[in-house]
Amino acid sequence: VKILLIGFGVVGQGFVELLRDKAQELAQRYHLRPVIVGVATRSQGTLFHPEGLNLSHLLDAAAAGGLRQYPDSEGVQRGEDIKTWIQRSEADVLIEASATNLETGQPALDYCMTAFEAEMHVILANKGPIALAYNELRAAAHMVKRVLRFEATVMAGTPSLALALDALAGSTVLEARGILNGTTNYILTQMHQGQPYPEALAEAQRLGYAETDPRGDVEGWDAAGKLLILAATVFETRLTMHDLQVTGITGITTQDIIDAKQAGECYKLIAHITPQGGSVQPVRLPLSDPLASVSNALNALTLKTDVMGDITLIGPGAGRRQTGFALLADLLVIHRTQAAALE
Amino acid sequence: VKILLIGFGVVGQGFVELLRDKAQELAQRYHLRPVIVGVATRSQGTLFHPEGLNLSHLLDAAAAGGLRQYPDSEGVQRGEDIKTWIQRSEADVLIEASATNLETGQPALDYCMTAFEAEMHVILANKGPIALAYNELRAAAHMVKRVLRFEATVMAGTPSLALALDALAGSTVLEARGILNGTTNYILTQMHQGQPYPEALAEAQRLGYAETDPRGDVEGWDAAGKLLILAATVFETRLTMHDLQVTGITGITTQDIIDAKQAGECYKLIAHITPQGGSVQPVRLPLSDPLASVSNALNALTLKTDVMGDITLIGPGAGRRQTGFALLADLLVIHRTQAAALE
């Protein structure tokens, strides 16, 4: 399986680390031998090798400042336009793991469409294209009989979308409610342990959960983007941010936390969605609520279904390898689908 | 898709109800048109119609005493030997939902092998064959390139096995721990609300959670059988009951419950498994433990994995439709696999 990777931040690097560390296991257990033939970033352009880039050299280059640090061995090609690079690659899978834009989904959306035109499968960690243009992507995939996967976009590698879309196929999801942002859940957990907000935020940034500009997380927009993805994919309904009431955690004071604790309750940033609309807002939960025990960077999602009632999934919602794992899981789904098609 | 169904108790009837009520949805959303061409039970023999039995008539017959009450319309055939009935059926899928035998797995195991010889896919709700002979079943399925599924055997329709085996493929599960028996969890929940054991058991039987002979549940053997299934399928290790320490809930007194409550704790029947062995035993948990809030007939399973840390799934672990749903989910997996193979 030949892979192109766009974006080489925390998630892309986590994925490449997993491929490097699990190469033997993937070959033996799943007969999967992934090869990264190209990596591209917005700031450092494209890198390509038709027989595969060296994974350790890629990780070393990232640690040393970026793709330009990758050694110039024989066969290495650089500096193409990204769309041309996709079209000429003859790769099987495009992985889009660049930074999310929830307003236009670009340029990732164009790259995905270019990949489908080149008859590639597409895996996204980037939330923008799925939140904004899921129907178009699905139609494009269907047209060329290729697979579209996007597990990393909700709850990192915790398989929330595989649960809702694959494992629970045959039931109808009526609504979904959960804790969908790891950064804010980490900050709230720390605040309940007595840390003031600025220190908790700084710690979340130090651990790699929060971005340098944390507004997308702490103002609730990241969780809201995930609700748009659930609406588009699970309810097959296109909602926009205007259909959601979004409040972040920046208004929660130390006194609010003290008051909640004295009442035997705790604050969680709860995301809730139905086919009609949804909300992201801080909610005081009694400690007996199952979501109250979901702490630090864990996330949780409860799906209310027609046949099965409530099904709850709890697991990591952030982290380098935990998000990179989602890309590997999607790659294995594509590999299984191909294997079935070849039988 | 032509289906044979062995066993027409609570689970088989729940499945047929779902097929009847969701016929339109299954056709529209998944292009799946399942037809039940045969049903067999140990006490009332086989029933067959090459063009499909009437689902409402089947459910009416079950309510009226069994398959013999099914009307004798044109094309209906009865009274074959079950193996001959499988061999002659020309069906696509065998569903084995008869009563579990955890000592021999028979006669279900022979029926599954006969189905593979006839190049059928096999879905099990019966725990015996998977707990005792998973490797043989998998090899037989592989030989004829057919699918073996068994979601109903652990946590009813809550997709614990789809999570561990499909969605988390690429990670390694190191151990598993959870609440795997709905009947005992229901009884313990009632006892914590002040009900004495005999009344709680009678209520569980009235609700269809517990069998007339409740020993398999309350002595821990049902949960232990599920641990053998997790060992065989997730760890790919064949363990036997001798590798497990099994204690049920029959020794828990009203005074034990009162003592636990006074200490801010609650009793749960906890099942735990590693590749080396496991246990089923009543454990006093603090109320802050996520498993403490899993009440009534809910089940829960926490998988400890190498890449993703702890992943927890909570959902119904018993119930007519909730278990029948597992068979429908497995049928949809087979349908998807076939669709991919035909592309």
XYZ file of C-alpha atoms in Angstrom:
686
model
C 0.000 0.000 0.000
C 1.544 3.285 -1.154
C 0.638 6.306 0.970
C 0.823 10.073 0.512
C 0.701 12.113 3.724
C -0.258 15.799 3.835
C 0.589 17.509 7.127
C 3.445 16.382 9.332
C 2.539 17.752 12.756
C 1.759 15.808 15.911
C -0.781 13.493 14.236
C 1.247 12.726 11.103
C 4.347 12.045 13.155
C 2.401 9.812 15.559
C 1.185 7.794 12.560
C 4.681 7.432 11.074
C 6.023 6.343 14.480
C 3.362 3.619 14.656
C 4.196 2.407 11.133
C 7.868 2.251 12.074
C 7.335 0.500 15.415
C 4.633 -1.905 14.223
C 6.036 -2.792 10.781
C 6.639 -6.434 11.693
C 3.304 -6.859 13.493
C 1.357 -5.303 10.600
C 3.052 -7.598 8.089
C 2.551 -10.750 10.145
C -0.962 -10.238 11.541
C -2.582 -8.332 8.687
C -0.316 -8.898 5.654
C -0.113 -5.102 5.440
C 3.119 -3.526 4.217
C 2.534 0.242 4.117
C 5.035 2.456 2.286
C 5.038 6.243 2.598
C 5.969 7.463 -0.864
C 5.338 11.164 -0.173
C 4.949 13.739 2.585
C 3.927 17.372 2.093
C 3.469 20.355 4.397
C 2.287 23.868 3.685
C 5.529 25.484 4.858
C 8.099 23.008 3.534
C 6.529 21.730 0.307
C 6.509 18.187 -1.060
C 8.873 15.266 -0.647
C 8.577 12.112 -2.749
C 10.325 8.813 -3.348
C 8.642 6.266 -5.649
C 9.992 3.336 -3.600
C 9.188 4.834 -0.213
C 10.701 7.352 2.173
C 12.698 6.200 5.185
C 10.462 6.484 8.255
C 13.261 7.121 10.746
C 14.760 9.807 8.516
C 11.317 11.427 8.258
C 10.938 11.545 12.034
C 14.492 12.833 12.459
C 13.803 15.555 9.880
C 10.647 16.624 11.730
C 12.576 16.835 14.993
C 15.313 18.867 13.266
C 12.913 21.484 11.864
C 10.955 19.978 8.983
C 10.953 18.075 5.717
C 13.823 20.145 4.292
C 16.065 18.294 6.745
C 15.287 14.945 5.048
C 18.542 13.715 3.427
C 18.932 14.097 -0.362
C 19.507 10.446 -1.245
C 18.997 8.988 -4.733
C 15.415 9.048 -5.990
C 14.214 11.767 -3.616
C 12.116 14.430 -5.367
C 11.022 17.772 -3.928
C 9.194 20.994 -4.595
C 6.183 19.956 -6.670
C 2.793 21.646 -6.554
C 0.725 19.520 -4.149
C -2.047 18.707 -6.639
C 0.477 17.689 -9.300
C 2.301 15.644 -6.657
C -0.970 13.782 -5.888
C -1.800 13.226 -9.564
C 1.643 11.891 -10.473
C 2.191 9.821 -7.325
C 0.497 6.529 -8.362
C -0.179 6.117 -4.641
C -3.104 4.084 -3.251
C -4.083 6.220 -0.275
C -4.023 9.942 0.548
C -3.913 10.805 4.251
C -4.925 14.425 4.981
C -3.580 15.404 8.408
C -2.944 19.109 7.982
C -4.412 21.807 10.237
C -8.226 22.035 10.324
C -10.034 24.991 8.769
C -13.691 24.880 9.859
C -14.705 27.811 7.664
C -13.768 26.598 4.180
C -12.240 23.149 4.673
C -9.556 24.273 2.231
C -7.053 23.512 0.859
C -7.606 19.984 2.239
C -10.950 19.549 0.477
C -9.387 20.188 -2.945
C -6.590 17.740 -2.195
C -9.108 15.025 -1.263
C -11.074 15.613 -4.466
C -7.852 15.455 -6.496
C -7.029 12.145 -4.809
C -10.415 10.646 -5.673
C -9.983 11.794 -9.283
C -6.691 9.862 -9.227
C -8.651 6.817 -7.899
C -7.037 6.849 -4.467
C -8.630 6.030 -1.106
C -8.750 8.998 1.299
C -8.238 9.093 5.074
C -8.742 12.352 6.967
C -7.544 13.565 10.341
C -8.446 17.083 9.173
C -11.956 17.886 10.420
C -12.809 20.683 7.963
C -13.694 18.737 4.802
C -15.842 16.196 6.682
C -17.666 18.838 8.733
C -18.379 21.003 5.687
C -18.534 18.745 2.619
C -19.167 15.153 3.665
C -21.797 14.510 0.995
C -19.558 15.748 -1.821
C -16.645 13.640 -0.552
C -18.800 10.560 -0.216
C -20.218 11.000 -3.709
C -16.713 11.441 -5.144
C -15.511 8.301 -3.361
C -18.524 6.327 -4.539
C -18.008 7.434 -8.136
C -14.538 5.863 -8.303
C -15.369 2.972 -5.890
C -12.822 4.094 -3.319
C -13.049 4.283 0.474
C -13.410 7.477 2.554
C -12.467 7.167 6.263
C -12.079 9.803 8.991
C -11.861 8.098 12.401
C -9.274 10.610 13.691
C -11.702 13.524 13.395
C -13.747 12.553 16.497
C -12.216 11.249 19.774
C -8.772 10.640 18.229
C -8.116 6.895 17.831
C -10.967 5.868 20.140
C -13.199 4.263 17.500
C -16.305 6.405 17.947
C -17.115 6.594 14.234
C -16.388 2.910 13.613
C -18.833 2.251 16.464
C -21.573 4.560 15.192
C -21.232 3.866 11.473
C -19.948 0.282 11.216
C -20.562 -1.682 14.419
C -24.006 -0.204 15.100
C -25.158 -0.367 11.468
C -28.688 -1.736 11.534
C -29.701 0.472 14.457
C -30.685 4.130 14.181
C -28.831 6.687 16.309
C -31.362 9.194 17.663
C -28.988 11.523 19.508
C -25.406 11.713 20.770
C -23.972 13.330 23.891
C -20.477 13.366 25.251
C -17.153 14.936 26.100
C -15.463 15.500 22.750
C -12.531 17.800 23.487
C -9.501 16.461 25.357
C -7.885 19.839 26.060
C -10.845 21.354 27.879
C -11.536 18.135 29.778
C -7.914 18.134 30.922
C -8.126 21.790 32.001
C -11.408 21.263 33.888
C -9.992 18.174 35.621
C -6.958 20.185 36.755
C -9.155 23.060 37.921
C -11.184 20.631 40.043
C -7.895 19.592 41.634
C -7.236 23.211 42.610
C -5.164 24.558 39.710
C -6.079 28.009 38.353
C -7.144 28.212 34.694
C -3.947 29.794 33.252
C -1.706 27.145 34.816
C -3.966 24.298 33.705
C -3.975 25.678 30.155
C -0.183 26.029 30.136
C 0.139 22.426 31.324
C -2.228 21.239 28.565
C -0.079 23.052 26.027
C 3.101 21.553 27.473
C 1.585 18.048 27.126
C 0.712 18.671 23.461
C -3.074 18.584 24.001
C -3.662 22.298 23.341
C -2.390 24.322 20.392
C -0.344 27.497 20.827
C -3.533 29.370 19.983
C -5.958 27.509 22.263
C -9.123 29.395 21.318
C -10.512 26.635 19.077
C -10.463 24.285 22.062
C -11.378 26.488 25.035
C -14.126 28.412 23.227
C -15.810 25.151 22.213
C -15.316 25.329 18.431
C -13.329 22.097 18.194
C -16.102 20.149 19.950
C -18.679 21.956 17.790
C -16.824 20.893 14.624
C -17.023 17.291 15.845
C -20.778 17.671 16.318
C -21.068 18.820 12.686
C -19.166 15.666 11.694
C -21.518 13.450 13.742
C -24.521 15.230 12.209
C -23.202 14.776 8.662
C -22.088 11.171 9.002
C -24.355 9.566 11.625
C -27.556 11.553 11.019
C -26.779 12.259 7.339
C -27.907 15.840 7.974
C -25.858 18.880 7.071
C -25.858 21.302 9.995
C -23.785 24.472 10.281
C -22.345 26.301 13.271
C -25.534 28.432 13.249
C -27.497 25.316 14.261
C -25.367 24.915 17.386
C -25.251 26.859 20.653
C -21.574 27.026 21.545
C -20.153 28.164 24.892
C -16.587 27.360 25.918
C -14.960 27.069 29.324
C -13.296 30.504 29.460
C -16.103 31.909 31.623
C -15.726 29.299 34.371
C -14.121 30.828 37.475
C -12.307 29.244 40.384
C -15.354 30.162 42.489
C -17.667 28.263 40.092
C -15.514 25.174 40.568
C -15.577 25.539 44.365
C -19.373 25.936 44.327
C -19.800 22.831 42.140
C -17.542 20.735 44.363
C -19.448 21.782 47.476
C -22.671 20.611 45.807
C -21.083 17.217 45.009
C -20.918 18.056 41.309
C -18.315 18.752 38.645
C -18.081 20.803 35.466
C -17.786 19.069 32.103
C -17.920 20.596 28.629
C -20.843 18.603 27.232
C -21.480 18.337 23.501
C -24.966 17.235 22.439
C -26.453 16.690 19.004
C -29.746 15.581 17.453
C -30.717 15.684 13.762
C -32.283 19.114 14.468
C -29.371 20.892 16.164
C -27.067 20.808 19.133
C -24.976 22.542 21.739
C -21.562 22.681 23.375
C -21.709 24.040 26.901
C -20.258 23.624 30.388
C -22.655 21.555 32.509
C -22.568 20.728 36.215
C -22.914 16.952 36.549
C -23.585 14.951 39.729
C -20.653 12.640 40.511
C -22.945 9.637 39.911
C -23.228 10.570 36.197
C -21.018 8.187 34.186
C -19.513 11.182 32.334
C -18.339 12.680 35.652
C -15.644 9.998 35.961
C -14.232 10.735 32.478
C -11.173 12.759 33.427
C -8.032 14.365 31.978
C -7.658 13.894 28.202
C -10.218 11.073 28.066
C -13.294 11.605 25.914
C -16.669 9.879 26.003
C -19.627 9.526 23.686
C -23.081 8.124 24.465
C -25.164 7.158 21.440
C -28.897 6.849 22.059
C -30.190 4.249 19.593
C -33.563 2.775 18.685
C -32.764 -0.903 19.290
C -29.847 -0.848 21.717
C -30.747 2.065 23.986
C -27.646 3.903 25.239
C -24.196 2.736 24.142
C -21.231 4.569 25.700
C -17.616 4.569 24.543
C -14.799 6.045 26.659
C -11.166 6.461 25.605
C -8.353 8.882 24.782
C -9.487 11.977 22.884
C -6.066 13.472 22.217
C -2.395 12.571 22.013
C 0.262 11.942 19.402
C 0.074 8.169 19.049
C -3.581 7.986 20.107
C -4.568 10.170 17.146
C -2.024 8.602 14.792
C -3.613 5.254 15.627
C -6.898 6.367 14.040
C -5.090 6.705 10.696
C -3.655 3.216 11.062
C -7.094 1.792 11.954
C -8.590 3.410 8.835
C -5.738 2.056 6.733
C -6.518 -1.449 8.016
C -10.188 -1.031 7.039
C -9.132 -0.087 3.502
C -6.751 -3.038 3.438
C -9.525 -5.438 4.556
C -11.916 -4.036 1.947
C -9.315 -4.508 -0.787
C -8.557 -8.040 0.412
C -12.277 -8.944 0.287
C -12.552 -7.433 -3.217
C -9.639 -9.545 -4.445
C -10.970 -12.870 -3.158
C -29.564 -13.504 1.633
C -31.087 -16.872 2.605
C -30.855 -17.725 6.285
C -31.229 -20.879 8.357
C -31.904 -20.345 12.068
C -31.273 -22.996 14.707
C -32.885 -22.243 18.067
C -36.028 -20.165 18.387
C -35.931 -18.933 21.984
C -35.663 -15.357 23.197
C -32.668 -14.489 20.971
C -33.954 -16.086 17.772
C -37.358 -14.475 18.215
C -35.775 -11.075 18.927
C -33.826 -11.391 15.667
C -36.915 -12.339 13.626
C -38.830 -9.410 15.170
C -36.066 -7.031 14.060
C -36.076 -8.449 10.528
C -39.848 -7.998 10.368
C -39.874 -4.459 11.806
C -36.807 -3.214 9.920
C -37.419 -4.865 6.531
C -37.904 -1.557 4.729
C -34.977 0.179 6.451
C -32.619 -2.730 5.713
C -33.584 -2.737 2.040
C -33.266 1.036 1.618
C -30.157 1.802 3.690
C -28.145 -1.362 3.156
C -29.722 -3.057 0.112
C -30.167 -6.094 2.349
C -33.211 -8.342 1.829
C -32.882 -11.215 4.281
C -35.119 -14.263 3.884
C -35.479 -16.946 6.559
C -35.783 -20.185 4.630
C -35.576 -22.487 7.641
C -35.933 -22.633 11.425
C -35.132 -25.629 13.620
C -35.355 -26.363 17.328
C -34.333 -29.390 19.324
C -37.845 -30.117 20.585
C -39.904 -29.284 17.478
C -37.645 -30.301 14.593
C -37.088 -28.488 11.308
C -39.261 -26.170 9.246
C -38.310 -25.117 5.719
C -39.624 -23.137 2.788
C -37.334 -22.582 -0.212
C -38.841 -19.131 -0.877
C -38.854 -18.007 2.744
C -41.002 -18.495 5.834
C -43.462 -15.809 6.909
C -41.919 -13.870 9.801
C -45.192 -12.951 11.495
C -46.410 -16.543 11.288
C -43.125 -17.690 12.826
C -43.522 -15.302 15.777
C -47.176 -16.274 16.204
C -46.176 -19.958 16.195
C -43.540 -19.331 18.868
C -46.097 -17.518 21.025
C -48.570 -20.383 20.529
C -46.160 -23.100 21.668
C -43.542 -23.658 18.972
C -42.763 -24.349 15.334
C -45.427 -27.042 15.053
C -47.985 -24.234 15.209
C -46.622 -22.729 11.955
C -49.387 -23.087 9.286
C -49.022 -25.856 6.678
C -49.141 -23.698 3.554
C -47.835 -24.829 0.156
C -44.092 -25.412 -0.012
C -43.593 -25.845 3.734
C -41.410 -28.834 4.598
C -40.871 -30.349 8.048
C -39.183 -33.088 9.984
C -35.759 -33.434 8.386
C -32.619 -34.402 10.247
C -30.917 -31.051 11.057
C -27.642 -31.857 9.248
C -29.496 -32.989 6.134
C -31.652 -29.856 6.379
C -28.473 -27.700 6.402
C -26.894 -29.594 3.507
C -29.963 -29.435 1.278
C -30.964 -25.875 2.142
C -28.859 -23.936 -0.396
C -28.926 -21.141 2.204
C -26.185 -18.486 2.503
C -25.992 -18.103 6.279
C -26.493 -20.401 9.273
C -27.415 -18.672 12.533
C -26.846 -20.875 15.598
C -28.914 -19.500 18.492
C -29.713 -22.635 20.438
C -28.945 -23.120 24.144
C -25.256 -22.962 25.121
C -23.404 -26.073 26.253
C -20.043 -25.004 27.708
C -18.824 -28.577 28.190
C -18.930 -29.995 24.654
C -20.280 -27.158 22.478
C -22.514 -29.802 20.878
C -24.611 -30.284 18.872
C -24.093 -26.670 17.709
C -20.436 -27.232 16.813
C -21.326 -30.052 14.398
C -24.031 -27.906 12.807
C -21.552 -25.064 12.237
C -19.043 -27.433 10.651
C -21.759 -28.869 8.408
C -22.662 -25.308 7.348
C -19.060 -24.494 6.430
C -18.845 -27.731 4.428
C -21.915 -26.467 2.559
C -20.045 -23.167 1.957
C -22.301 -21.075 4.179
C -21.379 -18.165 6.439
C -21.965 -18.840 10.157
C -23.225 -16.512 12.895
C -23.361 -17.736 16.484
C -25.294 -16.563 19.520
C -24.435 -19.918 21.109
C -21.313 -19.473 23.257
C -20.202 -23.100 23.436
C -18.567 -23.614 20.017
C -16.647 -20.298 20.187
C -15.481 -20.842 23.778
C -14.326 -24.407 23.093
C -13.391 -24.660 19.399
C -12.725 -21.215 17.962
C -9.581 -22.265 16.106
C -11.301 -25.181 14.397
C -14.233 -22.990 13.383
C -11.958 -20.273 12.067
C -9.907 -22.760 10.067
C -13.073 -24.288 8.591
C -14.385 -20.827 7.630
C -11.047 -19.885 6.103
C -10.900 -23.085 4.061
C -14.141 -22.253 2.241
C -13.615 -18.448 2.317
C -16.687 -17.814 4.419
C -17.231 -15.477 7.360
C -17.542 -16.544 11.036
C -19.183 -13.977 13.367
C -20.311 -14.238 17.007
C -21.076 -10.745 18.365
C -24.057 -11.999 20.419
C -21.840 -14.238 22.563
C -20.391 -11.358 24.644
C -22.455 -8.353 25.899
C -25.450 -9.143 23.672
C -25.738 -6.599 20.844
C -23.340 -4.120 22.455
C -20.512 -4.458 19.909
C -17.721 -5.560 22.230
C -16.204 -8.044 19.788
C -16.512 -5.699 16.807
C -14.637 -3.175 18.980
C -11.879 -5.539 20.085
C -11.413 -7.462 16.823
C -12.348 -4.983 14.058
C -12.253 -1.372 15.264
C -9.127 -1.808 17.418
C -7.253 -3.945 14.877
C -3.710 -2.593 14.764
C -3.481 -2.307 18.532
C -2.751 -5.184 20.890
C -5.177 -5.887 23.734
C -3.172 -6.714 26.867
C -6.025 -7.465 29.262
C -9.781 -7.077 29.593
C -11.958 -6.404 32.628
C -15.643 -5.798 32.961
C -19.173 -6.688 33.929
C -20.201 -9.410 31.486
C -23.392 -10.901 32.934
C -26.610 -8.893 32.823
C -28.590 -11.126 35.185
C -26.183 -10.884 38.120
C -25.661 -7.156 37.566
C -29.416 -6.690 37.666
C -29.707 -8.762 40.869
C -26.834 -6.890 42.576
C -28.332 -3.518 41.576
C -31.683 -4.550 43.095
C -29.996 -5.817 46.258
C -28.253 -2.440 46.649
C -31.717 -0.881 46.483
C -32.820 -3.043 49.391
C -34.364 -6.088 47.719
C -33.461 -9.520 49.150
C -31.684 -11.962 46.800
C -34.631 -14.338 46.132
C -36.942 -11.497 45.100
C -34.294 -9.866 42.905
C -33.689 -13.218 41.184
C -37.417 -13.781 40.637
C -37.694 -10.296 39.111
C -34.733 -11.015 36.790
C -36.471 -14.200 35.671
C -39.750 -12.359 35.119
C -37.922 -9.813 32.889
C -36.368 -12.588 30.782
C -32.777 -11.885 31.903
C -32.359 -15.092 33.939
C -33.163 -18.605 32.811
C -35.472 -20.922 34.751
C -32.317 -22.639 36.006
C -30.302 -19.556 36.980
C -27.146 -21.366 38.122
C -25.140 -20.610 34.970
C -25.605 -16.903 35.647
C -25.491 -16.582 39.445
C -22.584 -19.014 39.913
C -20.463 -17.060 37.404
C -20.203 -19.672 34.631
C -21.866 -17.532 31.966
C -19.365 -14.715 32.554
C -16.538 -17.282 32.645
C -17.636 -18.653 29.265
C -17.417 -15.131 27.865
C -13.875 -14.838 29.229
C -12.960 -18.025 27.347
C -14.378 -16.417 24.194
C -12.325 -13.236 24.751
C -9.211 -15.356 25.378
C -9.745 -17.409 22.207
C -10.625 -14.518 19.908
C -8.828 -11.443 21.267
C -5.724 -13.104 22.742
C -5.813 -16.074 20.340
C -5.105 -18.300 23.350
C -7.135 -21.349 24.224
C -7.907 -21.308 27.940
C -10.229 -23.686 29.788
C -12.371 -23.246 32.887
C -9.407 -24.645 34.879
C -7.459 -21.472 34.013
C -10.152 -19.296 35.631
C -11.068 -18.677 39.262
C -14.853 -18.499 39.290
C -16.995 -17.298 42.197
C -20.628 -16.278 41.717
C -22.894 -13.982 43.713
C -24.783 -16.626 45.698
C -22.587 -16.101 48.750
C -23.328 -12.360 49.009
C -25.640 -11.637 51.928
C -27.897 -8.689 52.686
C -25.414 -7.801 55.444
C -22.517 -7.733 52.931
C -24.485 -5.232 50.845
C -25.216 -3.052 53.887
C -21.528 -3.090 54.878
C -20.431 -2.110 51.370
C -22.938 0.744 51.168
C -21.795 2.093 54.540
C -18.210 2.167 53.203
C -19.356 4.112 50.108
C -18.818 1.067 47.901
C -20.881 -1.370 45.846
C -20.604 -5.013 44.797
C -20.087 -5.886 41.150
C -19.372 -9.292 39.609
C -16.094 -8.474 37.874
C -14.690 -10.629 35.089
C -10.988 -10.226 34.298
C -8.797 -11.926 31.708
C -5.191 -11.844 30.532
C -3.507 -14.228 28.071
C -2.386 -16.253 31.123
C -5.696 -16.719 32.948
C -8.539 -14.914 34.587
C -11.240 -14.703 37.215
C -14.905 -13.996 37.818
C -15.599 -12.750 41.326
C -17.673 -10.280 43.326
C -15.604 -7.159 44.023
C -16.383 -4.138 46.213
C -15.809 -1.020 44.092
C -15.663 2.606 45.262
C -18.507 4.642 43.740
C -15.902 6.701 41.833
C -14.972 3.609 39.772
C -16.545 3.953 36.299
C -17.854 0.370 36.574
C -19.783 1.290 39.741
C -22.270 3.329 37.677
C -22.994 0.398 35.318
C -26.339 -0.746 36.701
C -29.231 -3.138 36.034
C -28.790 -5.238 32.874
C -26.049 -3.000 31.481
C -22.651 -4.565 30.842
C -19.244 -2.954 30.478
C -15.863 -3.959 29.143
C -12.549 -2.142 29.512
C -9.826 -3.202 27.080
C -6.277 -2.286 28.094
C -4.320 -1.803 24.851
C -0.742 -1.018 23.896
C -1.356 2.107 21.791
C -4.691 3.420 23.033
C -4.496 2.722 26.760
C -7.911 1.912 28.259
C -10.983 1.825 26.009
C -14.330 1.227 27.743
C -17.628 0.204 26.164
C -20.914 0.247 28.114
C -24.272 -1.029 26.866
C -27.045 -3.594 27.272
C -25.799 -7.089 28.124
C -29.118 -8.916 27.880
C -32.584 -8.614 26.424
C -34.615 -10.053 23.578
C -34.093 -7.393 20.904
C -30.719 -6.302 22.277
C -29.317 -9.798 21.727
C -31.208 -10.320 18.474
C -29.573 -7.120 17.230
C -26.125 -8.745 17.445
C -27.234 -11.298 14.849
C -28.462 -8.517 12.573
C -25.170 -6.615 12.992
C -23.204 -9.746 12.053
C -25.473 -10.290 9.054
C -24.692 -6.744 7.892
C -20.948 -7.427 8.187
C -21.339 -10.506 5.991
C -23.431 -8.475 3.550
C -20.756 -5.730 3.386
C -18.011 -8.288 2.861
C -19.955 -9.898 0.021
C -20.667 -6.508 -1.539
C -16.958 -5.618 -1.463
C -16.079 -8.987 -3.007
C -18.529 -8.409 -5.858
C -17.226 -4.954 -6.832
